[in-house]
Coordinates of C-alpha atoms and ligand atoms in Angstrom, one line a residue:
Chain A
M1 CA 29.1 -81.4 79.5
N2 CA 29.7 -78.8 76.8
N3 CA 33.1 -80.1 75.8
L4 CA 31.8 -83.0 73.7
T5 CA 33.6 -81.6 70.7
F6 CA 34.8 -84.8 69.1
G7 CA 33.4 -85.0 65.6
R8 CA 30.5 -82.6 66.3
Y9 CA 28.7 -81.4 63.2
S10 CA 30.1 -78.1 62.0
P11 CA 27.7 -76.3 59.7
F12 CA 29.9 -75.4 56.7
N13 CA 29.0 -75.9 53.1
T14 CA 32.0 -77.8 51.7
F15 CA 32.3 -80.5 49.1
T16 CA 32.0 -83.2 51.7
H17 CA 29.1 -81.5 53.4
K18 CA 27.2 -81.7 50.1
L19 CA 27.5 -85.5 49.7
D20 CA 24.7 -87.9 50.2
P21 CA 25.0 -89.5 53.7
R22 CA 24.5 -92.9 52.2
N23 CA 27.4 -92.3 50.0
K24 CA 29.5 -91.0 52.8
I25 CA 28.8 -94.1 54.9
F26 CA 29.8 -96.3 52.1
L27 CA 33.0 -94.3 51.4
M28 CA 33.8 -94.5 55.1
I29 CA 33.6 -98.2 55.0
V30 CA 35.8 -98.3 51.9
L31 CA 38.4 -96.1 53.6
F32 CA 38.3 -98.4 56.7
V33 CA 39.1 -101.3 54.4
C34 CA 42.0 -99.3 52.8
V35 CA 43.3 -98.6 56.3
F36 CA 43.4 -102.2 57.2
L37 CA 44.9 -103.7 54.0
K38 CA 48.3 -105.0 54.8
V39 CA 51.4 -105.6 52.7
T40 CA 53.8 -108.3 53.7
V41 CA 56.8 -106.0 53.5
W42 CA 56.5 -103.5 56.3
S43 CA 58.1 -100.6 54.7
S44 CA 55.7 -100.8 51.8
T45 CA 52.8 -100.8 54.3
L46 CA 54.2 -97.7 55.9
I47 CA 54.5 -95.9 52.6
I48 CA 50.9 -96.9 51.7
A49 CA 49.7 -95.8 55.1
G50 CA 51.6 -92.5 54.7
A51 CA 50.0 -91.8 51.3
L52 CA 46.6 -92.6 52.7
F53 CA 47.3 -90.4 55.7
L54 CA 48.1 -87.5 53.3
F55 CA 45.0 -88.2 51.4
M56 CA 42.9 -88.0 54.6
I57 CA 44.6 -84.8 55.7
C58 CA 43.6 -83.3 52.3
V59 CA 40.0 -84.5 52.8
M60 CA 40.0 -83.0 56.3
L61 CA 41.2 -79.7 55.1
I62 CA 38.7 -79.6 52.2
S63 CA 35.9 -80.5 54.7
K64 CA 37.1 -77.8 57.1
V65 CA 37.3 -80.4 59.9
S66 CA 39.2 -78.9 62.8
V67 CA 42.7 -80.4 63.0
L68 CA 42.8 -79.1 66.6
S69 CA 39.9 -81.2 67.6
L70 CA 41.6 -84.2 66.1
L71 CA 44.7 -83.5 68.1
K72 CA 42.6 -83.1 71.2
S73 CA 41.0 -86.5 70.8
L74 CA 44.4 -88.0 70.0
G75 CA 45.6 -86.4 73.2
A76 CA 42.8 -88.1 75.0
M77 CA 43.9 -91.5 73.6
W78 CA 47.5 -91.4 74.7
I79 CA 46.9 -93.9 77.5
L80 CA 45.6 -96.4 74.9
F81 CA 48.7 -95.9 72.7
L82 CA 51.0 -96.4 75.7
F83 CA 49.1 -99.5 76.7
L84 CA 49.4 -100.9 73.2
L85 CA 53.2 -100.1 73.1
I86 CA 53.7 -102.0 76.3
I87 CA 51.7 -105.0 75.0
Y88 CA 53.7 -105.0 71.7
M89 CA 57.0 -104.7 73.6
F90 CA 56.5 -107.4 76.2
V91 CA 54.1 -110.0 74.7
P92 CA 56.3 -112.5 72.8
N93 CA 55.5 -112.9 69.2
P94 CA 57.1 -115.7 67.1
A95 CA 56.8 -113.5 64.0
Y96 CA 59.4 -111.0 65.3
K97 CA 62.7 -111.5 63.6
A98 CA 65.0 -113.0 66.3
D99 CA 68.1 -111.2 65.3
H100 CA 66.5 -107.7 65.3
I101 CA 66.8 -106.9 69.0
A102 CA 66.6 -103.2 69.8
F103 CA 67.6 -103.5 73.4
T104 CA 67.0 -105.7 76.4
I105 CA 65.4 -105.0 79.8
N106 CA 66.7 -107.3 82.5
N107 CA 67.7 -109.8 79.8
Y108 CA 64.2 -109.6 78.3
P109 CA 64.7 -108.8 74.6
V110 CA 62.6 -106.1 72.9
Y111 CA 62.5 -106.4 69.1
Y112 CA 62.5 -103.7 66.5
D113 CA 59.5 -105.4 65.0
A114 CA 57.5 -104.7 68.1
F115 CA 57.8 -100.9 67.4
I116 CA 57.0 -101.4 63.8
Q117 CA 53.8 -103.4 64.7
W118 CA 52.9 -100.7 67.2
G119 CA 53.5 -98.1 64.6
Y120 CA 51.0 -99.8 62.2
I121 CA 48.3 -100.1 64.8
V122 CA 48.7 -96.5 65.9
I123 CA 48.6 -95.0 62.4
R124 CA 45.6 -97.1 61.7
L125 CA 43.8 -96.0 64.8
V126 CA 44.6 -92.4 63.9
M127 CA 43.3 -92.8 60.4
M128 CA 40.1 -94.5 61.6
L129 CA 39.6 -91.6 63.9
M130 CA 40.1 -89.2 61.1
V131 CA 37.6 -91.0 58.8
T132 CA 35.0 -91.0 61.5
M133 CA 35.6 -87.4 62.3
I134 CA 35.3 -86.4 58.7
L135 CA 32.0 -88.2 58.5
T136 CA 30.4 -86.9 61.7
S137 CA 31.5 -83.4 61.4
T138 CA 30.2 -83.0 57.8
T139 CA 27.0 -84.9 58.3
K140 CA 24.1 -83.9 60.4
P141 CA 23.3 -86.7 62.9
M142 CA 19.8 -86.8 61.5
D143 CA 21.1 -87.3 58.0
L144 CA 23.3 -90.1 59.3
T145 CA 20.2 -91.8 60.6
Y146 CA 18.4 -91.4 57.3
G147 CA 21.5 -93.0 55.6
L148 CA 21.6 -95.8 58.1
E149 CA 17.9 -96.4 57.7
W150 CA 18.4 -96.8 53.9
Y151 CA 21.1 -99.4 54.5
L152 CA 18.7 -101.2 56.9
T153 CA 15.8 -101.3 54.5
P154 CA 16.6 -104.7 53.0
L155 CA 16.2 -106.1 56.5
K156 CA 12.5 -105.3 56.2
L157 CA 12.3 -108.5 54.2
V158 CA 13.0 -110.4 57.4
K159 CA 10.6 -108.2 59.3
F160 CA 13.3 -106.1 60.9
P161 CA 11.6 -102.7 61.8
S162 CA 14.3 -100.5 60.3
H163 CA 12.0 -97.4 60.2
I164 CA 11.2 -97.8 63.9
V165 CA 14.9 -98.1 64.7
A166 CA 15.6 -95.0 62.7
M167 CA 12.7 -93.0 64.3
T168 CA 14.0 -94.0 67.8
L169 CA 17.5 -93.0 66.9
S170 CA 16.5 -89.7 65.4
I171 CA 14.4 -88.9 68.5
A172 CA 17.2 -89.8 70.7
L173 CA 19.5 -87.5 68.7
R174 CA 16.9 -84.8 68.8
F175 CA 16.7 -84.9 72.6
I176 CA 20.4 -85.0 73.4
P177 CA 20.8 -81.2 73.5
T178 CA 17.5 -80.9 75.5
L179 CA 18.8 -83.5 78.0
I180 CA 22.2 -81.7 78.3
D181 CA 20.4 -78.5 79.1
E182 CA 18.3 -80.3 81.6
T183 CA 21.4 -81.9 83.2
N184 CA 23.0 -78.4 83.6
R185 CA 19.8 -77.1 85.1
I186 CA 19.6 -79.9 87.6
I187 CA 23.3 -79.5 88.5
K188 CA 22.6 -75.8 89.3
A189 CA 19.4 -76.6 91.2
Q190 CA 21.0 -79.3 93.3
S191 CA 24.2 -77.2 93.9
S192 CA 22.0 -74.4 95.2
R193 CA 20.5 -76.9 97.6
G194 CA 23.9 -77.8 98.9
V195 CA 24.9 -80.8 96.8
D196 CA 28.6 -80.6 96.0
F197 CA 29.5 -82.2 92.7
N198 CA 33.2 -81.2 92.6
H199 CA 34.6 -82.0 96.0
G200 CA 34.7 -84.9 98.5
G201 CA 35.7 -88.5 98.4
I202 CA 34.4 -91.2 96.1
F203 CA 31.5 -92.0 98.3
K204 CA 30.4 -88.4 98.6
R205 CA 30.6 -87.9 94.9
F206 CA 28.7 -91.0 94.2
K207 CA 25.9 -89.7 96.4
A208 CA 26.1 -86.4 94.6
I209 CA 25.7 -88.2 91.2
F210 CA 22.5 -89.8 92.5
A211 CA 21.1 -86.4 93.2
L212 CA 21.7 -85.7 89.5
I213 CA 20.7 -89.0 88.0
I214 CA 17.4 -89.5 89.7
P215 CA 15.8 -86.2 88.8
L216 CA 17.2 -86.5 85.3
F217 CA 15.6 -89.9 84.9
V218 CA 12.3 -88.8 86.3
S219 CA 12.2 -85.8 83.9
A220 CA 13.3 -87.9 80.9
I221 CA 10.5 -90.3 81.6
T222 CA 7.9 -87.6 81.9
R223 CA 9.3 -86.1 78.7
S224 CA 9.1 -89.4 76.8
E225 CA 5.5 -89.9 78.0
E226 CA 4.5 -86.4 76.7
L227 CA 6.4 -87.0 73.5
S228 CA 4.7 -90.2 72.8
D229 CA 1.3 -88.6 73.5
A230 CA 2.2 -85.8 71.0
M231 CA 3.3 -88.3 68.4
E232 CA 0.2 -90.4 68.8
A233 CA -2.1 -87.4 68.7
R234 CA -0.4 -86.4 65.5
G235 CA -1.4 -89.7 64.0
Y236 CA 1.9 -91.6 64.2
D237 CA 1.5 -95.3 63.9
P238 CA 4.9 -97.2 63.8
Y239 CA 3.4 -100.0 61.8
A240 CA 1.4 -98.0 59.3
K241 CA 2.7 -96.8 56.0
R242 CA 4.1 -93.3 56.0
T243 CA 5.4 -91.0 53.2
R244 CA 8.7 -89.2 53.6
Y245 CA 9.5 -85.5 53.6
R246 CA 13.2 -86.0 53.4
K247 CA 14.6 -87.4 50.3
L248 CA 18.2 -88.4 49.9
Q249 CA 19.6 -87.7 46.6
F250 CA 22.7 -88.9 44.8
H251 CA 24.2 -85.9 43.0
L252 CA 27.1 -85.5 40.6
V253 CA 29.4 -84.6 43.5
D254 CA 28.6 -88.0 45.0
L255 CA 29.7 -89.7 41.9
L256 CA 32.9 -87.7 41.9
A257 CA 33.7 -88.5 45.5
L258 CA 32.9 -92.2 44.8
I259 CA 35.3 -92.3 41.9
I260 CA 38.1 -90.6 43.8
V261 CA 37.8 -92.9 46.8
L262 CA 37.5 -96.0 44.6
L263 CA 40.6 -94.9 42.7
V264 CA 42.5 -94.7 46.0
F265 CA 41.1 -98.0 47.0
G266 CA 42.0 -99.6 43.7
A267 CA 45.5 -98.3 43.8
I268 CA 46.1 -99.7 47.3
L269 CA 44.4 -103.0 46.5
F270 CA 46.7 -103.3 43.4
L271 CA 49.8 -102.6 45.4
V272 CA 48.7 -105.1 48.1
I273 CA 47.9 -107.9 45.7
Y274 CA 51.0 -107.2 43.6
N275 CA 53.2 -107.3 46.7
N276 CA 51.6 -110.2 48.5
H277 CA 51.1 -112.5 45.6
V278 CA 53.0 -111.5 42.5
S279 CA 56.3 -110.4 43.8
Q280 CA 57.3 -109.4 47.3
V281 CA 59.1 -106.2 46.1
D282 CA 59.6 -103.5 48.5
I283 CA 58.0 -100.3 47.3
I284 CA 61.0 -98.3 48.4
Y285 CA 63.2 -100.6 46.3
W286 CA 60.6 -100.5 43.5
I287 CA 60.7 -96.7 43.3
S288 CA 64.3 -95.8 44.2
G289 CA 66.2 -99.0 43.5
V290 CA 67.7 -98.8 47.0
H291 CA 67.2 -101.5 49.6
P292 CA 65.8 -100.3 52.9
I293 CA 68.2 -100.9 55.9
I294 CA 66.2 -103.3 57.9
Chain B
M1 CA -24.3 -78.4 64.4
K2 CA -22.9 -80.2 67.4
C3 CA -19.2 -80.8 67.0
V4 CA -18.4 -82.4 70.3
S5 CA -20.9 -84.2 72.4
I6 CA -19.7 -85.7 75.6
K7 CA -22.2 -87.8 77.5
N8 CA -21.8 -89.0 81.1
L9 CA -18.1 -89.5 80.7
T10 CA -16.2 -91.1 83.6
Y11 CA -12.5 -91.9 83.6
A12 CA -10.2 -93.1 86.3
Y13 CA -6.4 -93.6 86.1
I14 CA -6.6 -95.6 89.3
K15 CA -9.6 -97.9 89.9
D16 CA -12.4 -96.4 91.9
R17 CA -10.8 -92.9 92.0
P18 CA -12.3 -91.2 89.0
V19 CA -10.7 -88.1 87.7
I20 CA -13.6 -87.3 85.3
K21 CA -17.0 -87.9 86.9
D22 CA -20.1 -88.2 84.9
L23 CA -19.3 -85.2 82.8
S24 CA -21.6 -84.1 80.0
L25 CA -20.8 -81.3 77.6
D26 CA -21.8 -80.2 74.1
I27 CA -19.8 -77.9 71.9
E28 CA -21.1 -76.4 68.7
E29 CA -19.2 -76.2 65.4
G30 CA -17.1 -73.0 65.3
E31 CA -17.4 -72.3 69.0
Y32 CA -14.5 -71.1 71.0
V33 CA -14.7 -72.7 74.4
S34 CA -12.4 -72.0 77.3
L35 CA -12.0 -74.7 79.9
V36 CA -11.0 -73.4 83.2
G37 CA -10.5 -74.9 86.6
H38 CA -7.8 -75.5 89.2
N39 CA -4.8 -77.7 88.7
G40 CA -5.6 -81.4 88.9
C41 CA -9.3 -81.0 88.2
G42 CA -9.0 -83.2 85.1
K43 CA -8.8 -80.7 82.3
S44 CA -5.8 -82.4 80.6
T45 CA -7.4 -85.8 81.2
L46 CA -10.5 -84.6 79.4
A47 CA -8.4 -83.3 76.5
K48 CA -6.6 -86.6 76.2
L49 CA -9.9 -88.4 76.2
L50 CA -11.0 -86.1 73.3
V51 CA -8.1 -87.0 71.1
G52 CA -8.3 -90.7 72.0
L53 CA -5.0 -90.9 74.0
L54 CA -7.2 -92.3 76.8
F55 CA -10.4 -94.2 76.5
A56 CA -13.4 -93.6 78.7
N57 CA -14.5 -96.1 81.4
Q58 CA -18.1 -95.1 81.0
G59 CA -20.0 -92.7 78.9
S60 CA -19.4 -91.7 75.3
I61 CA -17.7 -89.0 73.2
E62 CA -19.0 -88.1 69.8
I63 CA -16.8 -86.0 67.5
C64 CA -18.6 -84.6 64.4
G65 CA -21.2 -87.3 64.7
L66 CA -18.6 -90.1 65.0
E67 CA -18.5 -92.0 68.2
L68 CA -14.9 -92.2 69.5
N69 CA -13.7 -95.7 70.1
S70 CA -10.5 -97.6 69.4
K71 CA -11.7 -98.7 66.0
N72 CA -12.2 -95.3 64.4
I73 CA -9.5 -93.6 66.3
N74 CA -7.5 -92.8 63.2
E75 CA -10.6 -91.1 61.6
I76 CA -11.1 -89.1 64.8
R77 CA -7.4 -88.0 65.0
K78 CA -7.7 -86.5 61.5
K79 CA -10.5 -84.2 62.9
V80 CA -9.0 -83.2 66.2
A81 CA -5.6 -81.6 66.7
I82 CA -4.0 -80.8 70.1
V83 CA -1.3 -78.5 71.2
F84 CA 0.2 -79.4 74.5
Q85 CA 1.8 -77.3 77.2
N86 CA 5.5 -78.0 77.0
P87 CA 7.0 -76.7 73.7
D88 CA 10.0 -79.0 74.0
N89 CA 8.2 -82.2 74.4
Q90 CA 6.1 -82.0 71.3
F91 CA 8.8 -81.0 68.9
I92 CA 9.4 -84.3 67.1
G93 CA 11.3 -83.5 64.0
A94 CA 15.0 -82.6 63.8
T95 CA 14.2 -79.2 62.3
V96 CA 11.2 -76.9 62.0
E97 CA 10.3 -78.2 58.5
D98 CA 10.7 -81.9 59.6
D99 CA 8.5 -81.2 62.5
I100 CA 5.7 -79.5 60.5
A101 CA 5.9 -82.4 58.0
F102 CA 5.6 -85.1 60.7
S103 CA 1.8 -85.1 60.7
L104 CA 1.7 -85.1 56.9
E105 CA 4.0 -88.0 56.7
N106 CA 1.7 -89.9 59.0
M107 CA -1.3 -89.0 56.8
C108 CA 0.7 -90.3 53.8
V109 CA 0.5 -87.0 52.0
P110 CA 2.7 -87.2 48.9
R111 CA 6.1 -85.5 49.1
E112 CA 5.4 -83.0 46.3
E113 CA 2.4 -81.7 48.3
M114 CA 4.4 -81.5 51.5
L115 CA 7.0 -79.4 49.8
T116 CA 4.4 -76.7 49.2
L117 CA 2.3 -77.2 52.3
V118 CA 5.1 -77.0 54.8
P119 CA 6.4 -73.5 53.9
E120 CA 2.8 -72.3 53.5
Y121 CA 1.9 -73.3 57.1
A122 CA 5.3 -72.1 58.4
K123 CA 4.4 -68.8 56.9
K124 CA 1.0 -68.8 58.6
V125 CA 2.6 -68.9 62.0
G126 CA 5.4 -66.6 61.0
M127 CA 8.2 -69.2 61.1
E128 CA 9.1 -69.2 57.4
Q129 CA 12.6 -67.9 58.1
F130 CA 13.3 -70.7 60.5
L131 CA 12.4 -73.7 58.4
T132 CA 15.9 -75.3 58.6
K133 CA 16.5 -74.4 62.3
E134 CA 16.8 -77.0 65.0
P135 CA 14.7 -76.7 68.2
G136 CA 17.7 -75.8 70.2
Y137 CA 17.9 -72.5 68.4
L138 CA 14.3 -71.5 68.9
S139 CA 12.6 -69.8 71.8
G140 CA 9.7 -71.4 73.6
G141 CA 7.2 -69.2 71.8
Q142 CA 8.7 -70.1 68.4
K143 CA 8.5 -73.8 69.2
Q144 CA 4.9 -73.4 70.3
R145 CA 4.1 -71.6 67.0
V146 CA 5.6 -74.6 65.2
A147 CA 3.3 -76.8 67.3
V148 CA 0.3 -74.7 66.2
A149 CA 1.4 -75.1 62.6
D150 CA 1.7 -78.8 63.1
A151 CA -1.9 -78.8 64.4
L152 CA -3.3 -76.6 61.6
I153 CA -1.6 -78.4 58.7
R154 CA -3.8 -81.4 59.5
N155 CA -6.8 -79.2 58.7
P156 CA -8.6 -80.2 61.9
E157 CA -12.2 -79.4 62.7
I158 CA -11.4 -79.1 66.4
L159 CA -8.3 -77.6 67.8
I160 CA -7.5 -78.2 71.5
L161 CA -5.0 -76.0 73.3
D162 CA -4.0 -77.6 76.6
E163 CA -2.4 -74.6 78.4
A164 CA -0.5 -74.0 75.2
T165 CA 0.7 -70.6 76.4
S166 CA 1.4 -71.3 80.1
M167 CA 5.1 -71.9 79.6
L168 CA 5.7 -68.9 77.4
D169 CA 6.8 -65.3 78.2
P170 CA 4.2 -62.6 77.7
A171 CA 5.4 -61.8 74.2
G172 CA 5.3 -65.5 73.1
K173 CA 1.9 -65.9 74.7
Q174 CA 0.5 -62.9 72.9
D175 CA 1.9 -64.3 69.6
I176 CA 0.0 -67.5 70.1
L177 CA -3.2 -65.7 71.1
N178 CA -3.0 -63.5 68.1
L179 CA -2.5 -66.6 66.0
V180 CA -5.6 -68.2 67.4
K181 CA -7.6 -65.1 66.6
K182 CA -6.3 -65.0 63.1
M183 CA -7.1 -68.7 62.6
R184 CA -10.7 -68.1 63.8
S185 CA -11.2 -65.2 61.4
E186 CA -9.8 -67.3 58.5
N187 CA -11.8 -70.3 59.3
P188 CA -15.0 -69.6 61.3
N189 CA -15.9 -73.3 61.3
L190 CA -12.9 -74.2 63.4
T191 CA -13.9 -75.3 66.9
I192 CA -11.4 -74.3 69.5
I193 CA -11.2 -75.7 73.0
S194 CA -8.7 -73.8 75.0
I195 CA -7.6 -75.0 78.4
T196 CA -6.3 -72.0 80.3
H197 CA -5.5 -70.4 83.6
D198 CA -5.4 -67.0 82.1
I199 CA -8.8 -65.5 82.9
N200 CA -8.2 -62.6 80.4
E201 CA -7.7 -65.1 77.7
A202 CA -10.9 -67.0 78.7
Y203 CA -12.8 -63.8 78.7
D204 CA -12.3 -63.5 74.9
S205 CA -13.9 -66.8 74.2
D206 CA -17.6 -67.6 73.3
R207 CA -18.1 -69.7 76.3
I208 CA -16.4 -70.7 79.5
V209 CA -16.7 -74.2 81.0
L210 CA -15.7 -74.3 84.6
M211 CA -14.5 -77.7 85.9
H212 CA -14.1 -78.7 89.5
E213 CA -12.9 -82.1 90.6
G214 CA -13.8 -83.8 87.4
V215 CA -17.3 -82.3 87.1
N216 CA -18.5 -79.6 84.8
V217 CA -19.7 -77.1 87.3
L218 CA -20.9 -74.4 85.0
S219 CA -21.0 -73.5 81.3
C220 CA -21.9 -70.0 80.3
T221 CA -20.7 -67.0 78.4
P222 CA -17.9 -65.0 80.1
V223 CA -20.1 -62.0 80.8
E224 CA -22.6 -64.3 82.6
L225 CA -19.9 -66.0 84.5
F226 CA -18.5 -62.9 86.0
E227 CA -21.9 -61.7 87.1
K228 CA -22.1 -64.7 89.3
T229 CA -20.0 -63.4 92.2
D230 CA -20.9 -66.3 94.4
I231 CA -19.3 -68.8 91.9
I232 CA -16.3 -66.5 91.5
S233 CA -15.6 -66.5 95.2
K234 CA -16.5 -70.1 95.7
Y235 CA -14.0 -71.3 93.1
N236 CA -11.5 -68.6 93.8
L237 CA -11.4 -67.3 90.2
D238 CA -9.6 -64.2 89.3
L239 CA -11.5 -61.4 87.6
P240 CA -10.5 -60.4 84.1
F241 CA -8.9 -57.0 83.8
V242 CA -12.0 -55.7 82.0
I243 CA -14.4 -56.7 84.8
E244 CA -12.1 -55.3 87.5
L245 CA -11.9 -52.1 85.5
K246 CA -15.7 -52.0 85.3
T247 CA -16.2 -52.6 89.0
K248 CA -13.7 -49.8 89.8
I249 CA -15.4 -47.4 87.4
K250 CA -18.8 -48.3 88.9
K251 CA -17.5 -47.3 92.3
L252 CA -16.8 -43.9 90.8
G253 CA -20.5 -43.6 90.1
I254 CA -20.4 -44.0 86.4
D255 CA -23.1 -46.4 85.0
V256 CA -21.4 -49.2 83.0
K257 CA -23.1 -52.5 82.0
E258 CA -21.4 -55.9 82.1
S259 CA -21.9 -56.3 78.4
D260 CA -20.2 -52.9 77.5
S261 CA -17.1 -53.2 75.4
L262 CA -13.9 -51.4 76.3
E263 CA -14.7 -48.7 73.7
T264 CA -18.1 -47.9 75.1
I265 CA -16.6 -47.7 78.6
G266 CA -14.0 -45.3 77.2
V267 CA -16.7 -43.2 75.6
K268 CA -18.7 -43.2 78.9
L269 CA -15.6 -42.2 80.9
C270 CA -14.9 -39.3 78.6
K271 CA -18.4 -37.9 79.1
Ligands
ADP301 N1 -0.9 -90.7 84.2 C1 -1.6 -90.5 85.4 N2 -1.7 -91.5 86.3 C2 -2.4 -91.3 87.4 N3 -3.0 -90.2 87.8 C3 -2.9 -89.1 86.9 C4 -2.2 -89.2 85.7 N4 -2.3 -88.1 85.0 C5 -3.0 -87.3 85.8 N5 -3.4 -87.9 87.0 C6 -4.2 -87.3 88.1 O1 -5.4 -87.0 87.5 C7 -5.9 -85.7 88.0 C8 -6.2 -84.8 86.9 O2 -5.0 -84.5 86.2 P1 -5.0 -83.5 85.0 O3 -6.1 -83.9 84.0 O4 -3.6 -83.4 84.5 O5 -5.4 -82.1 85.6 P2 -5.3 -80.6 85.0 O6 -4.9 -80.7 83.6 O7 -6.7 -80.1 85.2 O8 -4.4 -79.9 85.9 C9 -4.8 -85.3 89.0 O9 -5.2 -85.5 90.3 C10 -3.6 -86.1 88.6 O10 -2.8 -86.4 89.7
MG302 MG1 -3.1 -80.0 82.7

């Protein structure tokens, strides 16, 4: 229960930590778009992806995001990568160049292009993971909700209760550590009563899980009742007007970050448009004058 | 002036099984009343009725001359603040400052005012160094102090403490009790209704109201209550330390009166 390390907020005070959460959410979306822009010539795409990857590594280092925890979460995803590899290798795709056969398995041809496609997807997934990690480990969950709420405000026009959604989210976030503590307590209490969570067959473990889930639910419901009483007693009315203690502010650093990311985006967009529509030059050829092998 | 006036109050969670039965009680402005009684006798229910979390089946509650009903509930809630038992389940904000600001946000206090009020009240409860801390990093006593700050910042006329110290360690408990004392000396008009199992705590109040199965059995000063030995044994009440001390000293043949303070007893003992 305590190894939920992926993208957990780490309280440093770096450049990225100082950014406005609204800005960070926007930049995350822009970077996602960057990750998914595709050039027709594969080698150019790889070069762009590589450059983007380097950029993200830099951001990670600046933001003091732990590379180790990135590697850990990648390690947890290897099955997904393997699965994707198998799909790309064996699902026939008319776009694969027929004469580029890497090898055959029982007369079934496996194309080079399959590996290239797989490479694209893996590097993209890794980059998406990196972007998400940068966001979540430099932004307090609560600030994220405030940011999200801001983006949801226009929906108020169509009567969407964005503030209620944000309040619900922030309370859920607030109670995660409390509920984790509670879970650990119940595990200990039930273990001392003879429930075994770590051994036995599936059926036995299933039963053991029930001994955890039911008390946990009961206590969560009691908690939520008491919490709603406390909120109501303190004058909370979800439909009434409220003022805000927290104020999100767009600082100079935000502008700087925005400019940097937009520059990256602009450069990539230019290359993509140039390559896909103006002339299908390969960037490798473009830069070095040498044609790539494949 | 009467601050709380409860008349023939009846309330049942389940039909025909009233938890509060025809209870009447008046509380004066500035009074410090302890509400004692065994578990399940309806103390928390009464507290919830007083802050309008529940509505009476019969009878009426008047708060500062205003009859409590679902229409003026918002007015009433500005006058009554409550601190519950479990420190975790009344911590709403993400951090101490957010939590203290929660009531102010609900009262539509402008942000500029909140920025000065929040640290001020955090300081009152000795939590000014913890403003940006999350509840996970606080002890139960600290969380409960934040809850008291939440209650005070609304500037209530009545403060209800529903076993606010019962989940705390002795030090945390003493902190809260000292805080209550300080609040009373700063604002003598603040009415305090404290629900408690700690008889020593109740002994410090102006008046003790004893509840039993939804009825208000007795309402008198602590000194009067502990003279009534029949009641004490009938309802199985503990004796406060002071009273126990006095009985023991009396057995030694020294003449002490029920109304003597600890200092006078000390003086008498030294003679
Ligand atoms: N939400 C509820 N639904 C039904 N019965 C309740 C509820 N809350 C309390 N009770 C019952 O009401 C009685 C009084 O409870 P309560 O006011 O919490 O007692 P106290 O605070 O004095 O220990 C108890 O018998 C309890 O079982
Ligand atoms: Mg109670």
